[in-house]
Short mmCIF file of C-alpha atoms in Angstrom, two decimals:
data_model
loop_
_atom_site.label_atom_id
_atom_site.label_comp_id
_atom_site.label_asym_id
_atom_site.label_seq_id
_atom_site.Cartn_x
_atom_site.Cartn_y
_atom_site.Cartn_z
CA UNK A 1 0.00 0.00 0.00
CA UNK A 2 1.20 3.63 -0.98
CA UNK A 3 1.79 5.63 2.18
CA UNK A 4 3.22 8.73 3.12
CA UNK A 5 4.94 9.87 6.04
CA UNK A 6 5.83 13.31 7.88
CA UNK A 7 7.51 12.37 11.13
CA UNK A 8 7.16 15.65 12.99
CA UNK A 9 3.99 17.50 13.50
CA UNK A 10 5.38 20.77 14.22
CA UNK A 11 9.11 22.48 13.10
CA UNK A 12 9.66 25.67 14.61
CA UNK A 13 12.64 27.93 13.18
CA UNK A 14 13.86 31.64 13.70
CA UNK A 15 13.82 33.44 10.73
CA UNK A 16 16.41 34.13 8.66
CA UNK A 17 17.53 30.37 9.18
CA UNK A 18 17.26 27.44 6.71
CA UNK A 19 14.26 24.78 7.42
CA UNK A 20 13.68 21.41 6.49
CA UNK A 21 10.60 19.80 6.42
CA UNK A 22 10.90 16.10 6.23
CA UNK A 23 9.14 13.30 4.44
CA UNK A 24 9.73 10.07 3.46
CA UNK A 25 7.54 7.42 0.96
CA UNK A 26 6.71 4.28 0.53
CA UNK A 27 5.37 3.27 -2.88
CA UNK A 28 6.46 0.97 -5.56
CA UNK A 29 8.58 2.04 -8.55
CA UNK A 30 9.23 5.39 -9.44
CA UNK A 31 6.46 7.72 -7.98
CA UNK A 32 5.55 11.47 -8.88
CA UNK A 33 6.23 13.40 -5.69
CA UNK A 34 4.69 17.01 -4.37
CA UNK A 35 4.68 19.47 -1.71
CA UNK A 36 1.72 21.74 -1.70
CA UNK A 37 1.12 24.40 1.36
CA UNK A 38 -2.21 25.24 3.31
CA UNK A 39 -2.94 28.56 4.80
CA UNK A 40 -5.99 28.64 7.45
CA UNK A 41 -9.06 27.72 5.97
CA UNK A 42 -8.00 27.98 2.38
CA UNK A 43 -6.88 24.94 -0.13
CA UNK A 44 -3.97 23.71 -0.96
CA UNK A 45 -1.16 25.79 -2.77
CA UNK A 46 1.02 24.06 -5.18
CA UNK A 47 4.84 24.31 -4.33
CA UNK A 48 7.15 21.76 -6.59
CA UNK A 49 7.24 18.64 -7.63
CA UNK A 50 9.48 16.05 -8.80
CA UNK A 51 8.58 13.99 -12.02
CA UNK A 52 12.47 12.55 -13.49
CA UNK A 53 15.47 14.10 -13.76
CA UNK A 54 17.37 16.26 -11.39
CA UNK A 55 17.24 15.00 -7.76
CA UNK A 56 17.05 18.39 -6.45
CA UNK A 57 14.17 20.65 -7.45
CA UNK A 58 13.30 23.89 -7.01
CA UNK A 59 9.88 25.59 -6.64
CA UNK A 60 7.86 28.47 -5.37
CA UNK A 61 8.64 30.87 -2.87
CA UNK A 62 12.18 29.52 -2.59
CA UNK A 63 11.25 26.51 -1.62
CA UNK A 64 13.15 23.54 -2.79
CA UNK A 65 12.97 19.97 -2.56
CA UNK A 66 15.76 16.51 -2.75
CA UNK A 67 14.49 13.14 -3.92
CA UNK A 68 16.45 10.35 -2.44
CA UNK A 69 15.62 7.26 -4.43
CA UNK A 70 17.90 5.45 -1.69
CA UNK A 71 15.71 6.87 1.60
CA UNK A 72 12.49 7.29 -0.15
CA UNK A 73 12.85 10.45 1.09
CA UNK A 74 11.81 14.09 -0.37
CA UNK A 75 12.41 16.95 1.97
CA UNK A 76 11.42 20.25 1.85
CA UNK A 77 13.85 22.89 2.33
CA UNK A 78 14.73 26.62 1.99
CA UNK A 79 17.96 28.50 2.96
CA UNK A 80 16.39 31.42 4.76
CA UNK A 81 12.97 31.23 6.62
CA UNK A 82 10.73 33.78 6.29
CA UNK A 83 7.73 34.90 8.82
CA UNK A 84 5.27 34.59 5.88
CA UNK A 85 5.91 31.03 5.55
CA UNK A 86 4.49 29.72 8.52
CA UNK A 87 1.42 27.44 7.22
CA UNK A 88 0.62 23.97 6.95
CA UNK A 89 2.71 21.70 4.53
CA UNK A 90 1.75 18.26 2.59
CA UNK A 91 3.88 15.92 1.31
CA UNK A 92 2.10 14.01 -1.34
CA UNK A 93 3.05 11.07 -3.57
CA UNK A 94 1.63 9.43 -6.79
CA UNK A 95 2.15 6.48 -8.74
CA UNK A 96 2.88 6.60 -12.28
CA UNK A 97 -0.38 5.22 -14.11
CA UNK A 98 -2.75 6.06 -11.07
CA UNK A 99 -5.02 9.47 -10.88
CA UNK A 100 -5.17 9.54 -7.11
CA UNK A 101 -2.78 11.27 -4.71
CA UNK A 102 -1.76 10.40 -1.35
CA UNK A 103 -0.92 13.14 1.34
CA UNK A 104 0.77 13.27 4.73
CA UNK A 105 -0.63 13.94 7.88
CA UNK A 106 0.72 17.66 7.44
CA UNK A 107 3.51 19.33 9.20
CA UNK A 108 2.74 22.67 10.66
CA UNK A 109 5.85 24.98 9.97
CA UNK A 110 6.17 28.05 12.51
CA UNK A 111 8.95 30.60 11.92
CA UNK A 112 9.96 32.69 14.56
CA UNK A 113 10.55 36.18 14.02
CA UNK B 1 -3.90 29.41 -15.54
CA UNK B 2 -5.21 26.17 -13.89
CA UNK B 3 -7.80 27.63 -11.31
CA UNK B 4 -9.92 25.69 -9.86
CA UNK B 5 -13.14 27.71 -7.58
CA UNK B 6 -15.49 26.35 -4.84
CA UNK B 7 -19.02 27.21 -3.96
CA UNK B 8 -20.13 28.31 -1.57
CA UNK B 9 -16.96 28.64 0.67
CA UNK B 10 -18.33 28.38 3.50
CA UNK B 11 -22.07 27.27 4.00
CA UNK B 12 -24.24 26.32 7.30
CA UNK B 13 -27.31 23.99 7.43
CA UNK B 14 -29.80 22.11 9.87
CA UNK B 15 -29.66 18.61 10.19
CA UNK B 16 -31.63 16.40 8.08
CA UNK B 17 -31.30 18.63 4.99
CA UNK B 18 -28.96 18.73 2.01
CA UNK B 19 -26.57 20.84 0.72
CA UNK B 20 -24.44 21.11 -2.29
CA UNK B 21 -21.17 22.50 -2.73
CA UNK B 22 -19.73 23.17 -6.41
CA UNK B 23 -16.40 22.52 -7.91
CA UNK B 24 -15.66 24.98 -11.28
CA UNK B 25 -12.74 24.55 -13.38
CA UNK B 26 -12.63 27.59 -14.81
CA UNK B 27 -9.72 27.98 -17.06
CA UNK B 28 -9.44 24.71 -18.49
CA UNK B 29 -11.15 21.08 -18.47
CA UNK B 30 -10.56 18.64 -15.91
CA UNK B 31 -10.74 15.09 -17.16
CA UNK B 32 -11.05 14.40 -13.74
CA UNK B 33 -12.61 15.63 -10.30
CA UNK B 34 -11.15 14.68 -6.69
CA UNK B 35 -13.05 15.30 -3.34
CA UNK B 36 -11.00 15.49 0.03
CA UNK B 37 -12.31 15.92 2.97
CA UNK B 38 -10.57 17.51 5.55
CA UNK B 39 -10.43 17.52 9.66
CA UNK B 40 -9.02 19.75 12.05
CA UNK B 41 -5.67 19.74 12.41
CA UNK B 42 -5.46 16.42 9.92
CA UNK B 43 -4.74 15.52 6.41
CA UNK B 44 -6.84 15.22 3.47
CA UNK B 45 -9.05 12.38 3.30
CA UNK B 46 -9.65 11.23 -0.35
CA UNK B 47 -13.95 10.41 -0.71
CA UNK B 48 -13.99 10.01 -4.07
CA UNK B 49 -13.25 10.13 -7.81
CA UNK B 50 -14.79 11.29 -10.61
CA UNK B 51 -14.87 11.55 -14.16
CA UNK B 52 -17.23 13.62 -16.59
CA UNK B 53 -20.19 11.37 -17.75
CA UNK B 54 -19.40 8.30 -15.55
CA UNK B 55 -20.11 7.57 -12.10
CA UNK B 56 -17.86 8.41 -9.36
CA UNK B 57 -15.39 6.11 -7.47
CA UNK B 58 -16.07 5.95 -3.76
CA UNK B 59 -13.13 4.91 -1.32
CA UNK B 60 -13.69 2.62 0.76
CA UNK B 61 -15.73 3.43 4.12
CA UNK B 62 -17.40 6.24 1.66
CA UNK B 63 -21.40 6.53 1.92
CA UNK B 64 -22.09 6.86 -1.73
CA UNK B 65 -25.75 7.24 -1.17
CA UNK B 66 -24.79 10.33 1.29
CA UNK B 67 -22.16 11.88 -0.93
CA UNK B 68 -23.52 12.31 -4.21
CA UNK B 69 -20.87 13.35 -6.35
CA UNK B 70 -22.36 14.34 -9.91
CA UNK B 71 -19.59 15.36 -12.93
CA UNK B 72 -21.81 16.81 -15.60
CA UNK B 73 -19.26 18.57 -17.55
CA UNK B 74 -16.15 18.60 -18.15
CA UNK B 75 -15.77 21.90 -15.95
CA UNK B 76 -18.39 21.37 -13.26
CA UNK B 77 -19.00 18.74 -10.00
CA UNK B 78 -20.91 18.89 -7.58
CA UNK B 79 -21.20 17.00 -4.37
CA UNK B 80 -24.04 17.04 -2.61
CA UNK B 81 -24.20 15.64 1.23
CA UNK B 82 -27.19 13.97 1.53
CA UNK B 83 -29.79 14.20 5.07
CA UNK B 84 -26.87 15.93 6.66
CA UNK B 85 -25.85 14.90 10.39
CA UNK B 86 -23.47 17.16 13.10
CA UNK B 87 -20.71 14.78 12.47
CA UNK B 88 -20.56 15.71 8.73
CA UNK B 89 -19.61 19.51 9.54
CA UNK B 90 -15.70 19.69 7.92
CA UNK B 91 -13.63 21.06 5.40
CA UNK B 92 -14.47 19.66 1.61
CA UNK B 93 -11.93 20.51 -0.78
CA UNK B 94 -11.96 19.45 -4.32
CA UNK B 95 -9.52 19.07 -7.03
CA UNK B 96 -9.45 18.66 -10.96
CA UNK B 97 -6.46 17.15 -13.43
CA UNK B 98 -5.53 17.43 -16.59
CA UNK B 99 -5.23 13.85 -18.45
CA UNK B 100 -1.65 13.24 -19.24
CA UNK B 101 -0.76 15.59 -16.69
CA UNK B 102 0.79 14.96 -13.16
CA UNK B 103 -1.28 18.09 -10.95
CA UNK B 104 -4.30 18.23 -9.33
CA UNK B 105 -5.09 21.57 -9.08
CA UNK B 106 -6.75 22.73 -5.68
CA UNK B 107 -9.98 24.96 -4.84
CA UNK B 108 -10.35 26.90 -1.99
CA UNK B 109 -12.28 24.50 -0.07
CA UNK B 110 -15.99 24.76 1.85
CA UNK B 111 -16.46 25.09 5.25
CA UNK B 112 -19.76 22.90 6.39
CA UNK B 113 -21.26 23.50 9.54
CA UNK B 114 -24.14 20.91 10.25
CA UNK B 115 -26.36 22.11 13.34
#
């Protein structure tokens, strides 16, 4: 069974330093991978994805992203937190041929300012 | 490009009656329709799938008879919670693709209150 995981519930960081939000798969062969953010009562926002190619990639707001085929792993990252991007973030994973998308439990970011 | 719109956004109703919330694609045509529901402080449940002229695909533990998801076109579905109870006030959020494409594109979600 496809699942997704997000280990911690919460990350809090100062602004101004980098943040990783981690998450790690488990589907078989070579899933389509996403991070989408959620702002208080609003949908989700697309952020990146990662389809082939290039391990790392790079997406809105500065955020960027490293698959590890090795770790089934695909954390979200940016170099310099910002106030602004305190929300809730998914980690969601596909599997080539299927229409359906799998999410996370959600990790609520908080940056300090 | 690739917006997706909900209606209403957020709605409130008594028990026992129904209420239908929207889901427009209004810049291009979804091949398919998703609907999430959504608890506090917890990740998006899939309900169903659905694509234009065919009947939707329930997941499993899904009251089809309750949720009646209708895809008339190939911009427009509608759910419509059926004789609606307290414990089905939450967050719906829907989402369209593109075929061939790898996105589902988001709405903005409805808030439903059942008193």
């Amino acid at each position: 069974a496809q699942s997704v995981a997000q280990p911690e519930d919460q990350v809090n960081v100062a602004e101004g330093n980098p943040l990783t939000v981690k998450c790690t798969y488990s589907v078989s062969g070579n899933p389509y991978l996403f991070w989408y953010v959620q702002y208080p009562n609003r949908g989700l926002q697309f952020l990146l994805k990662y389809i082939t190619g290039d391990n790392l990639v790079k997406g809105s707001y500065g955020f960027e992203a490293e698959f590890n085929k090795s770790q089934t792993s695909f954390h979200l990252k940016k170099p310099s937190a910002l106030v602004s991007d305190s929300a809730l973030y998914f980690c969601a994973v596909r599997r080539r041929g299927d229409d359906k998308i799998i999410f996370g439990k959600g990790t609520r970011l908080h940056i300090l300012p | 490009g690739a917006v997706v719109s909900q209606h209403p956004s957020r709605v409130i109703c008594k028990s026992g009656t129904s209420v239908k919330i929207e889901c427009r694609s209004l810049d291009f045509q979804a091949t398919t329709m998703f609907w999430y529901r959504q608890f506090p402080k917890q990740s998006l449940m899939l309900m169903a799938t659905s694509n234009e002229g065919s009947k939707a695909t329930y997941e499993q533990g899904v009251e089809k008879d309750k949720f009646l998801i209708n895809h008339a076109s190939l911009t427009l579905s509608t759910l419509t919670v059926t004789s609606a109870h307290p414990e089905d006030s939450s967050f719906y959020i829907c989402s369209a693709s593109i075929i061939d494409t790898y996105e589902q594109y988001f709405g903005p979600g409805t808030r439903l209150t059942v008193t």
